[in-house]
Amino acid sequence: MSVRVRRIYDPPEPDDGLRVLVDRLWPRGVSKEEARLDEWPKGLTPSTELRQWYHGGGSYEEFRRRYGTELEAPEAAELLDGLRKAVQNGPVTLLTGSKRPGESHADVLAELLRD
């Protein structure tokens, strides 16, 4: 079971497995051909309000808590379950445009998928 987080700006690698964009907005400067995405589940992304709060100076720990609550909503929970099933079938790479992927929603998702 392999889940990793990478920046969408990094070139695809052969061992990426299923490539999933976990950002609500399409990243600037990346074409769909370059991205080589398999999935783009926008319903798994943080709400606009939460994203703006976090980028406005909110703490990462509080962001994690609030995002976890958002992931309990029916649509997000269903999408998360789908990714859990995908992880059982091979590697999954969560892609984000975040400059700090280790302190982003992608990292929260990766941890949930690894549990």
GROMACS .gro file of C-alpha atoms in nm:
model
  115
    1MET     CA    1   0.000   0.000   0.000
    2SER     CA    2   0.174   0.314  -0.119
    3VAL     CA    3   0.048   0.671  -0.096
    4ARG     CA    4   0.265   0.971  -0.160
    5VAL     CA    5   0.226   1.342  -0.208
    6ARG     CA    6   0.399   1.530  -0.487
    7ARG     CA    7   0.376   1.870  -0.645
    8ILE     CA    8   0.188   1.880  -0.974
    9TYR     CA    9   0.481   2.077  -1.115
   10ASP     CA   10   0.715   1.778  -1.077
   11PRO     CA   11   0.733   1.557  -1.386
   12PRO     CA   12   0.539   1.228  -1.372
   13GLU     CA   13   0.737   0.922  -1.265
   14PRO     CA   14   0.679   0.562  -1.369
   15ASP     CA   15   0.605   0.451  -1.011
   16ASP     CA   16   0.339   0.720  -0.947
   17GLY     CA   17   0.058   0.473  -1.003
   18LEU     CA   18  -0.282   0.644  -0.994
   19ARG     CA   19  -0.225   1.020  -1.027
   20VAL     CA   20  -0.490   1.223  -0.842
   21LEU     CA   21  -0.510   1.602  -0.836
   22VAL     CA   22  -0.644   1.704  -0.495
   23ASP     CA   23  -0.668   2.081  -0.554
   24ARG     CA   24  -0.999   2.251  -0.628
   25LEU     CA   25  -0.843   2.490  -0.881
   26TRP     CA   26  -0.638   2.387  -1.181
   27PRO     CA   27  -0.269   2.472  -1.121
   28ARG     CA   28  -0.128   2.756  -1.328
   29GLY     CA   29   0.118   2.676  -1.601
   30VAL     CA   30   0.043   2.302  -1.622
   31SER     CA   31  -0.133   2.157  -1.922
   32LYS     CA   32  -0.365   1.862  -1.886
   33GLU     CA   33  -0.130   1.662  -2.107
   34GLU     CA   34   0.169   1.739  -1.883
   35ALA     CA   35  -0.026   1.653  -1.568
   36ARG     CA   36  -0.124   1.304  -1.686
   37LEU     CA   37  -0.404   1.284  -1.434
   38ASP     CA   38  -0.619   0.982  -1.369
   39GLU     CA   39  -0.863   1.155  -1.134
   40TRP     CA   40  -0.958   1.501  -1.010
   41PRO     CA   41  -1.207   1.459  -0.723
   42LYS     CA   42  -1.290   1.821  -0.642
   43GLY     CA   43  -1.528   1.708  -0.368
   44LEU     CA   44  -1.227   1.599  -0.159
   45THR     CA   45  -1.072   1.944  -0.152
   46PRO     CA   46  -1.107   2.190   0.136
   47SER     CA   47  -1.386   2.443   0.110
   48THR     CA   48  -1.299   2.785  -0.025
   49GLU     CA   49  -1.366   2.934   0.318
   50LEU     CA   50  -1.131   2.692   0.493
   51ARG     CA   51  -0.861   2.734   0.231
   52GLN     CA   52  -0.878   3.114   0.259
   53TRP     CA   53  -0.874   3.098   0.640
   54TYR     CA   54  -0.565   2.877   0.639
   55HIS     CA   55  -0.376   3.085   0.382
   56GLY     CA   56  -0.473   3.396   0.578
   57GLY     CA   57  -0.266   3.278   0.874
   58GLY     CA   58  -0.464   2.996   1.034
   59SER     CA   59  -0.273   2.727   1.222
   60TYR     CA   60  -0.200   2.396   1.051
   61GLU     CA   61  -0.332   2.193   1.346
   62GLU     CA   62  -0.665   2.377   1.341
   63PHE     CA   63  -0.677   2.344   0.962
   64ARG     CA   64  -0.629   1.967   0.995
   65ARG     CA   65  -0.914   1.947   1.246
   66ARG     CA   66  -1.154   2.156   1.035
   67TYR     CA   67  -1.063   1.973   0.716
   68GLY     CA   68  -1.120   1.640   0.888
   69THR     CA   69  -1.471   1.757   0.973
   70GLU     CA   70  -1.531   1.858   0.609
   71LEU     CA   71  -1.419   1.512   0.495
   72GLU     CA   72  -1.704   1.358   0.696
   73ALA     CA   73  -1.961   1.510   0.457
   74PRO     CA   74  -2.127   1.242   0.241
   75GLU     CA   75  -1.970   1.337  -0.094
   76ALA     CA   76  -1.619   1.371   0.049
   77ALA     CA   77  -1.652   1.049   0.252
   78GLU     CA   78  -1.758   0.859  -0.059
   79LEU     CA   79  -1.467   0.995  -0.262
   80LEU     CA   80  -1.224   0.915   0.020
   81ASP     CA   81  -1.355   0.557   0.034
   82GLY     CA   82  -1.297   0.530  -0.340
   83LEU     CA   83  -0.936   0.636  -0.297
   84ARG     CA   84  -0.891   0.388  -0.013
   85LYS     CA   85  -0.999   0.113  -0.249
   86ALA     CA   86  -0.761   0.241  -0.517
   87VAL     CA   87  -0.469   0.230  -0.269
   88GLN     CA   88  -0.537  -0.140  -0.214
   89ASN     CA   89  -0.482  -0.197  -0.587
   90GLY     CA   90  -0.150  -0.015  -0.621
   91PRO     CA   91   0.036   0.309  -0.564
   92VAL     CA   92  -0.152   0.638  -0.547
   93THR     CA   93   0.012   0.978  -0.589
   94LEU     CA   94  -0.175   1.279  -0.457
   95LEU     CA   95  -0.083   1.588  -0.656
   96THR     CA   96  -0.104   1.946  -0.534
   97GLY     CA   97   0.015   2.287  -0.642
   98SER     CA   98   0.094   2.375  -0.281
   99LYS     CA   99   0.443   2.509  -0.220
  100ARG     CA  100   0.449   2.318   0.110
  101PRO     CA  101   0.284   1.982   0.040
  102GLY     CA  102   0.380   1.851   0.384
  103GLU     CA  103   0.163   2.119   0.544
  104SER     CA  104  -0.132   2.098   0.311
  105HIS     CA  105  -0.460   1.917   0.271
  106ALA     CA  106  -0.280   1.664   0.048
  107ASP     CA  107  -0.074   1.553   0.347
  108VAL     CA  108  -0.390   1.516   0.558
  109LEU     CA  109  -0.545   1.300   0.285
  110ALA     CA  110  -0.231   1.088   0.254
  111GLU     CA  111  -0.232   1.019   0.627
  112LEU     CA  112  -0.599   0.916   0.616
  113LEU     CA  113  -0.531   0.683   0.323
  114ARG     CA  114  -0.236   0.524   0.501
  115ASP     CA  115  -0.440   0.442   0.813
   0.00000   0.00000   0.00000
